[in-house]
């Protein structure tokens, strides 16, 4: 059964109260929940109106209570009642609504506590107003009822403002997407259309300075693209025909014509936004303590409030104190109002939300927040070699002609034949030829023999390219009419970030391991250069997961970093699977964490983010539980022996103030995580070539 | 690792081989807030939820089946899962699974 995304109530999927957002249907228990979800700005407006009414009436209420004696103005209590009524039933409406939903779903929440506290104070005061002689000498405390509502609403208002900051990266990302896209019709005419009218397969134009509104493949044009909003990388990337461009990236200096591949909720920006939002519903192990506390909290508080109330009622009555009922009511109100389950409930989710936002700013997408817990326990980092520690495609390092032919000619002949192949070696040769502005020649009678090479006829000459693996990469022999014309050497370049990442992990006490299908010699070469502790070479793709399992059985907590699609089993087996993004479709990638930028230093960043996040959650939970454990006894009267019963004249208001601020303090404390992580990552930024350990 | 408390054998009364299914329920938390997440409740029942696909995480003395979508996460936690008998409720209880995210 679906749950209401606002209040968590179960709602039958036959309910008429639903909203479709980006192709996903959400069900709601009430119109107000639907409004809260559908138009948060409207919700904030309502909160502001309720707050304005609350403050503009609460101040006169407290002034009249303390400055105007009933002996001077006998109708004072009636005036207070009239002034409090709008606060009680307009400003406080949201609490009653929340309490009603909680009772309906047989649960208990913060709204129930606030409703019980304020209604008790209000009903008692109303009774005293109309029947003053029933409890002689008793005062009304409309001021308590009014201020409880106003102060708690103020706390909610501050909390909603700070929460908006918590989600700033995700909101900024989604807010950047232009509403208008330049659609190119079949006859080449460019028309401006609303972005949500653009469909897969459409042709669009992205002008210099504009942000891509959808994902696509460039079919014409060449330009530098700023991907910093997605990956955190400040250097622009050169993009040209055949390459993919993601929504949220900025075209800097050339016109790009693009075939749309993903729009709306499937686009990269929306996928990232969705994953960040999901962080809220994620869990860290430490939150279990908060969950246990939360599940018994409200009934426990009500029981404590009743116990305090009964104790003071009976005790004061037995001593002959005339206002025992009044103190009993005030003790009950103070306890239910000071208790704040929200601070406990928010401690984990708000920290996870901030942490996911900070991670996304650095090009790290946390798909499974529970992996953050395991990140803090990791003892071994296992890496796939090709495409992870090294670049995924080889590059030409040397062209060696043999005799009577130039290196340019060898490259031209090889590239002309290889142009039709999809083999990574072929792509590297063609790429090098294009880089050197070498024109490709027409090729006939092409034949590719898998694992061997490719042949073809260029200018009536028989060209044969034989591909062979060797240590450190591959070597290609080019023969013309049966005679060797030259060789082309290719190599898988080790990523600049590999060395710093492995050194950084070692400084954290984490051992490194490489798994590769390549030869032992090649594996050892890379391991030697990077200082990797253990090597597994000539491993079949399916065996990577078995090696990880063996490490786990030996007691290691393992991070595996690899390709998001080809290494999916290994990524799922590891305690934390980190995938290097395989393209623009993040949702398809396996793993707990996705790195949008091919920079292995981000594995170290992820570890730091994980550790700091868990630390902050623990701190928040400790603070929230500590707050309740310390202040509930105070509200129950623990300080009466020191300060006397007079503290109850202001305790309910102080309780409301403390309660209103406690959730905000959790949010503010969590926001400090952002600064802390930025501070810790700062020394690593732009120091890929420098050892992290130093 | 899954451990069965002594009370389980008493509860079964020699009738081993029973199958219990882990049911997950999310109940609203105490905070009426769009960030506050629902609380997870776990129950072992003799019937399966038709909406889930199950895999076994233990065979004897009781076969414990968990939703396939959550099994990997349960095992990754490496927690001590303890099955006990609750005589009052006349059912088995499960503890040691600390958290199961909604989005796994």
Coordinates of N, CA, C and O in Angstrom, one line a residue, chain A residues 502-510 692-693:
Chain A
X502 N 45.3 5.9 -4.0 CA 45.8 4.7 -3.3 C 46.6 5.1 -2.1 O 46.6 4.5 -1.0
X503 N 47.4 6.2 -2.3 CA 48.3 6.6 -1.2 C 47.4 7.2 -0.1 O 47.6 7.0 1.1
X504 N 46.3 7.9 -0.5 CA 45.4 8.5 0.5 C 44.7 7.4 1.3 O 44.6 7.5 2.5
X505 N 44.3 6.3 0.6 CA 43.6 5.2 1.3 C 44.6 4.5 2.2 O 44.2 4.2 3.3
X506 N 45.8 4.4 1.8 CA 46.8 3.7 2.6 C 47.0 4.6 3.9 O 47.2 4.0 5.0
X507 N 47.0 5.9 3.8 CA 47.2 6.7 4.9 C 46.1 6.6 5.9 O 46.2 6.9 7.1
X508 N 44.9 6.1 5.4 CA 43.8 5.8 6.3 C 43.8 4.4 6.8 O 42.8 3.9 7.5
X509 N 44.9 3.6 6.5 CA 45.0 2.3 7.0 C 44.2 1.3 6.1 O 43.9 0.2 6.6
X510 N 43.9 1.6 4.9 CA 43.2 0.7 4.0 C 44.1 0.1 3.0 O 44.9 0.8 2.3
X692 N 48.4 12.3 -1.3 CA 47.4 12.6 -0.3 C 48.0 12.4 1.1 O 47.6 13.1 2.0
X693 N 48.8 11.4 1.2 CA 49.3 11.1 2.5 C 50.2 12.2 3.1 O 50.2 12.5 4.3

